[in-house]
PDB file of C-alpha atoms in Angstrom:
ATOM      1  CA  UNK A   1       0.000   0.000   0.000  1.00 73.00           C
ATOM      2  CA  UNK A   2       1.157   3.528  -0.621  1.00 80.00           C
ATOM      3  CA  UNK A   3       0.249   6.973   0.674  1.00 87.00           C
ATOM      4  CA  UNK A   4       1.217  10.576   0.057  1.00 92.00           C
ATOM      5  CA  UNK A   5       1.373  13.483   2.480  1.00 95.00           C
ATOM      6  CA  UNK A   6       1.619  17.063   1.300  1.00 96.00           C
ATOM      7  CA  UNK A   7       2.606  19.355   4.115  1.00 92.00           C
ATOM      8  CA  UNK A   8       0.714  22.626   3.924  1.00 91.00           C
ATOM      9  CA  UNK A   9      -2.630  22.813   2.178  1.00 92.00           C
ATOM     10  CA  UNK A  10      -1.941  26.477   1.349  1.00 95.00           C
ATOM     11  CA  UNK A  11       1.366  28.127   0.524  1.00 97.00           C
ATOM     12  CA  UNK A  12       1.772  31.822  -0.210  1.00 97.00           C
ATOM     13  CA  UNK A  13       4.882  33.356  -1.794  1.00 97.00           C
ATOM     14  CA  UNK A  14       5.757  36.685  -3.332  1.00 97.00           C
ATOM     15  CA  UNK A  15       6.365  36.982  -7.034  1.00 97.00           C
ATOM     16  CA  UNK A  16      10.033  36.223  -7.703  1.00 97.00           C
ATOM     17  CA  UNK A  17      10.481  34.230  -4.498  1.00 98.00           C
ATOM     18  CA  UNK A  18      11.418  30.574  -4.193  1.00 98.00           C
ATOM     19  CA  UNK A  19       8.584  28.070  -4.374  1.00 98.00           C
ATOM     20  CA  UNK A  20       8.874  24.945  -2.216  1.00 98.00           C
ATOM     21  CA  UNK A  21       5.998  22.475  -2.024  1.00 98.00           C
ATOM     22  CA  UNK A  22       6.564  19.451   0.169  1.00 97.00           C
ATOM     23  CA  UNK A  23       5.655  15.858  -0.561  1.00 97.00           C
ATOM     24  CA  UNK A  24       6.430  12.768   1.480  1.00 96.00           C
ATOM     25  CA  UNK A  25       5.367   9.302   0.479  1.00 93.00           C
ATOM     26  CA  UNK A  26       5.221   5.810   1.833  1.00 89.00           C
ATOM     27  CA  UNK A  27       5.409   2.778  -0.386  1.00 82.00           C
ATOM     28  CA  UNK A  28       6.148  -0.876   0.227  1.00 77.00           C
ATOM     29  CA  UNK A  29       8.046  -1.073  -3.070  1.00 78.00           C
ATOM     30  CA  UNK A  30      10.179   1.490  -4.909  1.00 79.00           C
ATOM     31  CA  UNK A  31       7.811   4.116  -6.212  1.00 86.00           C
ATOM     32  CA  UNK A  32       7.191   6.133  -9.292  1.00 91.00           C
ATOM     33  CA  UNK A  33       6.413   9.724  -8.294  1.00 93.00           C
ATOM     34  CA  UNK A  34       4.494  12.469 -10.061  1.00 95.00           C
ATOM     35  CA  UNK A  35       3.590  16.111  -9.624  1.00 97.00           C
ATOM     36  CA  UNK A  36       0.436  17.418 -11.247  1.00 97.00           C
ATOM     37  CA  UNK A  37      -0.871  20.979 -11.472  1.00 97.00           C
ATOM     38  CA  UNK A  38      -4.514  22.021 -11.599  1.00 95.00           C
ATOM     39  CA  UNK A  39      -5.465  25.498 -12.774  1.00 94.00           C
ATOM     40  CA  UNK A  40      -8.933  26.826 -11.905  1.00 89.00           C
ATOM     41  CA  UNK A  41     -11.757  24.973 -13.648  1.00 86.00           C
ATOM     42  CA  UNK A  42      -9.334  22.633 -15.357  1.00 90.00           C
ATOM     43  CA  UNK A  43      -8.275  19.018 -15.081  1.00 91.00           C
ATOM     44  CA  UNK A  44      -4.935  17.895 -13.720  1.00 94.00           C
ATOM     45  CA  UNK A  45      -1.908  18.038 -15.981  1.00 94.00           C
ATOM     46  CA  UNK A  46       1.507  16.516 -15.469  1.00 95.00           C
ATOM     47  CA  UNK A  47       4.321  18.786 -14.309  1.00 96.00           C
ATOM     48  CA  UNK A  48       7.048  16.172 -13.963  1.00 96.00           C
ATOM     49  CA  UNK A  49       7.707  12.593 -12.931  1.00 94.00           C
ATOM     50  CA  UNK A  50      10.413  10.411 -11.418  1.00 93.00           C
ATOM     51  CA  UNK A  51      10.721   6.822 -12.550  1.00 89.00           C
ATOM     52  CA  UNK A  52      14.361   5.700 -12.513  1.00 86.00           C
ATOM     53  CA  UNK A  53      17.768   7.239 -13.051  1.00 87.00           C
ATOM     54  CA  UNK A  54      18.580  10.812 -12.161  1.00 89.00           C
ATOM     55  CA  UNK A  55      16.950  11.810  -8.904  1.00 91.00           C
ATOM     56  CA  UNK A  56      16.603  15.477  -9.879  1.00 96.00           C
ATOM     57  CA  UNK A  57      13.910  15.791 -12.491  1.00 96.00           C
ATOM     58  CA  UNK A  58      12.924  18.867 -14.429  1.00 96.00           C
ATOM     59  CA  UNK A  59       9.440  19.630 -15.582  1.00 95.00           C
ATOM     60  CA  UNK A  60       7.477  22.254 -17.397  1.00 94.00           C
ATOM     61  CA  UNK A  61       7.326  25.931 -16.453  1.00 93.00           C
ATOM     62  CA  UNK A  62      10.701  25.875 -14.644  1.00 96.00           C
ATOM     63  CA  UNK A  63       9.673  23.425 -11.922  1.00 97.00           C
ATOM     64  CA  UNK A  64      11.885  20.634 -10.678  1.00 97.00           C
ATOM     65  CA  UNK A  65      11.738  17.994  -7.974  1.00 98.00           C
ATOM     66  CA  UNK A  66      14.279  15.786  -6.260  1.00 96.00           C
ATOM     67  CA  UNK A  67      13.656  12.205  -5.234  1.00 95.00           C
ATOM     68  CA  UNK A  68      15.304  11.495  -1.863  1.00 94.00           C
ATOM     69  CA  UNK A  69      14.869   7.885  -0.931  1.00 91.00           C
ATOM     70  CA  UNK A  70      16.388   8.269   2.532  1.00 92.00           C
ATOM     71  CA  UNK A  71      13.863  10.964   3.367  1.00 93.00           C
ATOM     72  CA  UNK A  72      10.986   9.422   1.375  1.00 93.00           C
ATOM     73  CA  UNK A  73      10.449  12.845  -0.132  1.00 95.00           C
ATOM     74  CA  UNK A  74       9.782  14.357  -3.523  1.00 97.00           C
ATOM     75  CA  UNK A  75       9.592  18.109  -2.925  1.00 98.00           C
ATOM     76  CA  UNK A  76       8.717  20.452  -5.773  1.00 98.00           C
ATOM     77  CA  UNK A  77      10.676  23.671  -6.269  1.00 98.00           C
ATOM     78  CA  UNK A  78      10.903  26.636  -8.571  1.00 98.00           C
ATOM     79  CA  UNK A  79      13.578  29.328  -8.103  1.00 97.00           C
ATOM     80  CA  UNK A  80      11.348  32.293  -8.916  1.00 97.00           C
ATOM     81  CA  UNK A  81       7.559  32.334  -8.646  1.00 97.00           C
ATOM     82  CA  UNK A  82       5.431  33.892 -11.341  1.00 97.00           C
ATOM     83  CA  UNK A  83       1.847  35.044 -10.977  1.00 96.00           C
ATOM     84  CA  UNK A  84       0.805  32.393 -13.476  1.00 96.00           C
ATOM     85  CA  UNK A  85       2.043  29.668 -11.101  1.00 97.00           C
ATOM     86  CA  UNK A  86      -0.952  30.211  -8.833  1.00 97.00           C
ATOM     87  CA  UNK A  87      -2.754  26.876  -8.904  1.00 97.00           C
ATOM     88  CA  UNK A  88      -3.245  23.688  -6.912  1.00 96.00           C
ATOM     89  CA  UNK A  89      -0.451  21.144  -6.961  1.00 97.00           C
ATOM     90  CA  UNK A  90      -0.814  17.426  -6.339  1.00 96.00           C
ATOM     91  CA  UNK A  91       1.865  14.880  -5.575  1.00 96.00           C
ATOM     92  CA  UNK A  92       1.104  11.270  -6.544  1.00 93.00           C
ATOM     93  CA  UNK A  93       2.741   7.864  -6.172  1.00 90.00           C
ATOM     94  CA  UNK A  94       2.370   4.506  -7.843  1.00 85.00           C
ATOM     95  CA  UNK A  95       4.319   1.325  -7.132  1.00 75.00           C
ATOM     96  CA  UNK A  96       6.801   0.181  -9.745  1.00 67.00           C
ATOM     97  CA  UNK A  97       5.770  -3.463  -9.514  1.00 62.00           C
ATOM     98  CA  UNK A  98       3.237  -3.197 -12.311  1.00 55.00           C
ATOM     99  CA  UNK A  99       0.504  -1.974 -10.019  1.00 57.00           C
ATOM    100  CA  UNK A 100      -1.458   0.874 -11.470  1.00 67.00           C
ATOM    101  CA  UNK A 101      -3.099   2.509  -8.497  1.00 74.00           C
ATOM    102  CA  UNK A 102      -2.160   6.182  -8.577  1.00 83.00           C
ATOM    103  CA  UNK A 103      -2.488   7.601  -5.073  1.00 87.00           C
ATOM    104  CA  UNK A 104      -2.720  11.376  -4.667  1.00 90.00           C
ATOM    105  CA  UNK A 105      -1.843  13.652  -1.791  1.00 93.00           C
ATOM    106  CA  UNK A 106      -4.319  16.181  -0.489  1.00 92.00           C
ATOM    107  CA  UNK A 107      -3.020  18.981  -2.686  1.00 95.00           C
ATOM    108  CA  UNK A 108      -1.330  22.318  -1.960  1.00 96.00           C
ATOM    109  CA  UNK A 109      -2.841  25.556  -3.161  1.00 96.00           C
ATOM    110  CA  UNK A 110      -0.100  27.973  -4.188  1.00 97.00           C
ATOM    111  CA  UNK A 111      -0.867  31.682  -4.008  1.00 97.00           C
ATOM    112  CA  UNK A 112       1.514  34.210  -5.533  1.00 97.00           C
ATOM    113  CA  UNK A 113       1.440  37.784  -4.248  1.00 96.00           C
ATOM    114  CA  UNK A 114       2.484  40.669  -6.480  1.00 94.00           C
TER     115      UNK A 114
ATOM    116  CA  UNK B   1      -5.391  12.375 -29.950  1.00 68.00           C
ATOM    117  CA  UNK B   2      -7.873  14.788 -28.391  1.00 80.00           C
ATOM    118  CA  UNK B   3      -7.114  13.608 -24.879  1.00 94.00           C
ATOM    119  CA  UNK B   4      -9.630  12.321 -22.365  1.00 97.00           C
ATOM    120  CA  UNK B   5     -13.065  13.697 -23.181  1.00 97.00           C
ATOM    121  CA  UNK B   6     -15.748  14.113 -20.562  1.00 97.00           C
ATOM    122  CA  UNK B   7     -19.327  15.209 -20.970  1.00 97.00           C
ATOM    123  CA  UNK B   8     -21.147  17.198 -19.909  1.00 97.00           C
ATOM    124  CA  UNK B   9     -18.800  19.861 -18.512  1.00 96.00           C
ATOM    125  CA  UNK B  10     -21.504  21.130 -16.180  1.00 97.00           C
ATOM    126  CA  UNK B  11     -24.619  19.432 -14.887  1.00 97.00           C
ATOM    127  CA  UNK B  12     -27.278  20.884 -12.620  1.00 98.00           C
ATOM    128  CA  UNK B  13     -29.973  18.516 -11.475  1.00 97.00           C
ATOM    129  CA  UNK B  14     -32.616  18.224  -8.815  1.00 97.00           C
ATOM    130  CA  UNK B  15     -32.290  15.918  -5.861  1.00 97.00           C
ATOM    131  CA  UNK B  16     -33.646  12.476  -6.669  1.00 97.00           C
ATOM    132  CA  UNK B  17     -32.897  12.619 -10.368  1.00 97.00           C
ATOM    133  CA  UNK B  18     -30.605  10.231 -12.185  1.00 97.00           C
ATOM    134  CA  UNK B  19     -27.322  11.660 -13.421  1.00 98.00           C
ATOM    135  CA  UNK B  20     -25.012  10.073 -15.992  1.00 98.00           C
ATOM    136  CA  UNK B  21     -21.477  11.281 -16.557  1.00 98.00           C
ATOM    137  CA  UNK B  22     -19.582  10.158 -19.646  1.00 98.00           C
ATOM    138  CA  UNK B  23     -15.938   9.601 -20.464  1.00 98.00           C
ATOM    139  CA  UNK B  24     -13.989   8.737 -23.586  1.00 98.00           C
ATOM    140  CA  UNK B  25     -10.421   7.674 -22.699  1.00 97.00           C
ATOM    141  CA  UNK B  26      -7.365   8.094 -24.861  1.00 96.00           C
ATOM    142  CA  UNK B  27      -7.226   5.422 -27.544  1.00 95.00           C
ATOM    143  CA  UNK B  28      -4.968   2.525 -26.599  1.00 93.00           C
ATOM    144  CA  UNK B  29      -5.048   3.174 -22.866  1.00 94.00           C
ATOM    145  CA  UNK B  30      -5.775   0.099 -20.785  1.00 92.00           C
ATOM    146  CA  UNK B  31      -6.731   1.769 -17.521  1.00 93.00           C
ATOM    147  CA  UNK B  32      -9.579   4.141 -16.784  1.00 95.00           C
ATOM    148  CA  UNK B  33     -10.110   5.908 -13.478  1.00 95.00           C
ATOM    149  CA  UNK B  34     -13.013   7.892 -12.036  1.00 96.00           C
ATOM    150  CA  UNK B  35     -12.177  10.480  -9.372  1.00 95.00           C
ATOM    151  CA  UNK B  36     -14.304  12.879  -7.347  1.00 96.00           C
ATOM    152  CA  UNK B  37     -12.961  16.205  -6.101  1.00 94.00           C
ATOM    153  CA  UNK B  38     -14.494  18.264  -3.291  1.00 93.00           C
ATOM    154  CA  UNK B  39     -13.163  20.973  -1.033  1.00 88.00           C
ATOM    155  CA  UNK B  40     -13.693  18.844   2.037  1.00 88.00           C
ATOM    156  CA  UNK B  41     -12.292  15.515   0.845  1.00 88.00           C
ATOM    157  CA  UNK B  42      -9.894  16.473  -1.929  1.00 87.00           C
ATOM    158  CA  UNK B  43      -9.335  14.047  -4.810  1.00 90.00           C
ATOM    159  CA  UNK B  44     -10.860  10.612  -4.194  1.00 90.00           C
ATOM    160  CA  UNK B  45     -10.547   7.556  -6.403  1.00 91.00           C
ATOM    161  CA  UNK B  46     -13.992   6.086  -6.916  1.00 95.00           C
ATOM    162  CA  UNK B  47     -13.333   3.143  -9.238  1.00 95.00           C
ATOM    163  CA  UNK B  48     -10.910   1.995 -11.891  1.00 93.00           C
ATOM    164  CA  UNK B  49     -11.057  -0.378 -14.843  1.00 94.00           C
ATOM    165  CA  UNK B  50      -8.439  -2.476 -16.590  1.00 92.00           C
ATOM    166  CA  UNK B  51      -9.325  -3.579 -20.108  1.00 94.00           C
ATOM    167  CA  UNK B  52     -12.967  -2.647 -19.457  1.00 95.00           C
ATOM    168  CA  UNK B  53     -13.169  -4.774 -16.302  1.00 95.00           C
ATOM    169  CA  UNK B  54     -13.764  -3.056 -12.923  1.00 95.00           C
ATOM    170  CA  UNK B  55     -10.784  -3.804 -10.694  1.00 92.00           C
ATOM    171  CA  UNK B  56     -11.366  -1.789  -7.552  1.00 89.00           C
ATOM    172  CA  UNK B  57     -14.627  -0.059  -6.677  1.00 92.00           C
ATOM    173  CA  UNK B  58     -13.932   0.325  -2.971  1.00 90.00           C
ATOM    174  CA  UNK B  59     -14.059   4.101  -3.330  1.00 91.00           C
ATOM    175  CA  UNK B  60     -17.624   4.175  -4.597  1.00 94.00           C
ATOM    176  CA  UNK B  61     -19.466   5.895  -1.779  1.00 88.00           C
ATOM    177  CA  UNK B  62     -22.670   3.842  -1.825  1.00 86.00           C
ATOM    178  CA  UNK B  63     -25.036   1.809  -3.946  1.00 91.00           C
ATOM    179  CA  UNK B  64     -26.443   4.918  -5.550  1.00 96.00           C
ATOM    180  CA  UNK B  65     -23.229   5.096  -7.575  1.00 97.00           C
ATOM    181  CA  UNK B  66     -22.489   2.723 -10.430  1.00 97.00           C
ATOM    182  CA  UNK B  67     -19.933   2.707 -13.242  1.00 98.00           C
ATOM    183  CA  UNK B  68     -19.694   0.784 -16.461  1.00 97.00           C
ATOM    184  CA  UNK B  69     -17.240   0.421 -19.296  1.00 97.00           C
ATOM    185  CA  UNK B  70     -19.002  -1.381 -22.132  1.00 97.00           C
ATOM    186  CA  UNK B  71     -16.047  -1.003 -24.487  1.00 95.00           C
ATOM    187  CA  UNK B  72     -12.523   0.381 -24.610  1.00 95.00           C
ATOM    188  CA  UNK B  73     -13.628   3.816 -25.746  1.00 95.00           C
ATOM    189  CA  UNK B  74     -16.474   4.659 -23.397  1.00 97.00           C
ATOM    190  CA  UNK B  75     -17.323   4.683 -19.705  1.00 98.00           C
ATOM    191  CA  UNK B  76     -20.195   6.046 -17.641  1.00 98.00           C
ATOM    192  CA  UNK B  77     -20.624   6.978 -14.004  1.00 98.00           C
ATOM    193  CA  UNK B  78     -24.230   6.991 -12.890  1.00 98.00           C
ATOM    194  CA  UNK B  79     -25.775   8.358  -9.714  1.00 97.00           C
ATOM    195  CA  UNK B  80     -29.338   7.300  -8.968  1.00 97.00           C
ATOM    196  CA  UNK B  81     -30.939   8.928  -7.071  1.00 96.00           C
ATOM    197  CA  UNK B  82     -28.724  11.992  -6.763  1.00 97.00           C
ATOM    198  CA  UNK B  83     -28.373  13.936  -3.505  1.00 96.00           C
ATOM    199  CA  UNK B  84     -27.009  17.431  -2.742  1.00 97.00           C
ATOM    200  CA  UNK B  85     -23.924  15.908  -1.081  1.00 96.00           C
ATOM    201  CA  UNK B  86     -22.976  14.396  -4.447  1.00 97.00           C
ATOM    202  CA  UNK B  87     -22.179  17.896  -5.705  1.00 97.00           C
ATOM    203  CA  UNK B  88     -18.530  17.824  -6.771  1.00 97.00           C
ATOM    204  CA  UNK B  89     -16.246  17.796  -9.776  1.00 96.00           C
ATOM    205  CA  UNK B  90     -15.913  14.334 -11.277  1.00 97.00           C
ATOM    206  CA  UNK B  91     -12.781  13.523 -13.261  1.00 96.00           C
ATOM    207  CA  UNK B  92     -12.052  10.693 -15.600  1.00 97.00           C
ATOM    208  CA  UNK B  93      -8.444   9.718 -16.316  1.00 95.00           C
ATOM    209  CA  UNK B  94      -6.778   7.088 -18.470  1.00 94.00           C
ATOM    210  CA  UNK B  95      -3.375   5.491 -18.605  1.00 91.00           C
ATOM    211  CA  UNK B  96      -1.579   2.838 -20.573  1.00 88.00           C
ATOM    212  CA  UNK B  97      -0.311  -0.415 -19.114  1.00 83.00           C
ATOM    213  CA  UNK B  98       3.244   0.752 -18.424  1.00 79.00           C
ATOM    214  CA  UNK B  99       3.453   1.717 -14.719  1.00 71.00           C
ATOM    215  CA  UNK B 100       5.920   4.562 -15.128  1.00 77.00           C
ATOM    216  CA  UNK B 101       3.619   6.545 -17.374  1.00 83.00           C
ATOM    217  CA  UNK B 102       1.318   9.231 -16.157  1.00 88.00           C
ATOM    218  CA  UNK B 103      -2.449   9.290 -16.074  1.00 91.00           C
ATOM    219  CA  UNK B 104      -4.119  11.802 -18.376  1.00 94.00           C
ATOM    220  CA  UNK B 105      -7.120  13.649 -17.008  1.00 95.00           C
ATOM    221  CA  UNK B 106     -10.233  15.006 -18.633  1.00 96.00           C
ATOM    222  CA  UNK B 107     -11.509  18.505 -17.944  1.00 94.00           C
ATOM    223  CA  UNK B 108     -14.004  17.209 -15.427  1.00 96.00           C
ATOM    224  CA  UNK B 109     -17.763  17.429 -14.966  1.00 97.00           C
ATOM    225  CA  UNK B 110     -18.984  19.894 -12.379  1.00 97.00           C
ATOM    226  CA  UNK B 111     -22.124  18.398 -10.839  1.00 98.00           C
ATOM    227  CA  UNK B 112     -24.512  20.469  -8.789  1.00 98.00           C
ATOM    228  CA  UNK B 113     -27.454  18.744  -7.138  1.00 98.00           C
ATOM    229  CA  UNK B 114     -30.075  21.174  -5.807  1.00 97.00           C
TER     230      UNK B 114
END
């Protein structure tokens, strides 16, 4: 079984500031990890994913995330926030043993102040 | 491919009425998921199918909810009778059989039961 915890249901940053959204997971087998973004009145779209290989993965819109096995974390970062980054962000996990259950965290709403 | 297509985008119905939500997954995808999103409970997995067969329906809230997938290109989620607490955004997502690939989401159906 797997689970995902996103610390902070709301995060507020100033435009140009660092964005850090936290995600911790638990999984009985090595996981595949995903970050999705949801803009208002839209479906979820993939930002980035970790499967194997390099633990620092880059996604769209300047976001990146680092898989840290020892910390069971997959935090999402962006060096400089833009107003257009305001959205809800979801971390998700699926086991890599051919299971296909995608388990989502509770989401973090990012607000960007001018 | 046009992506995952859901209809209708918005549905307003009276309590007690039957509601049917529709989903067309991406061609070639083996897995189809139905999620419900509310402010209180976040994103919940209701049911998912593999090759048109329901695999896990433990998230279906009660017998008023039913889902079918008569063929690889079409699925329905039915609520009968509907209740105000069913008001939510319902998402359909599809994915291929390879575990390290992401799920693709539709735009969602916003259901309001009055």
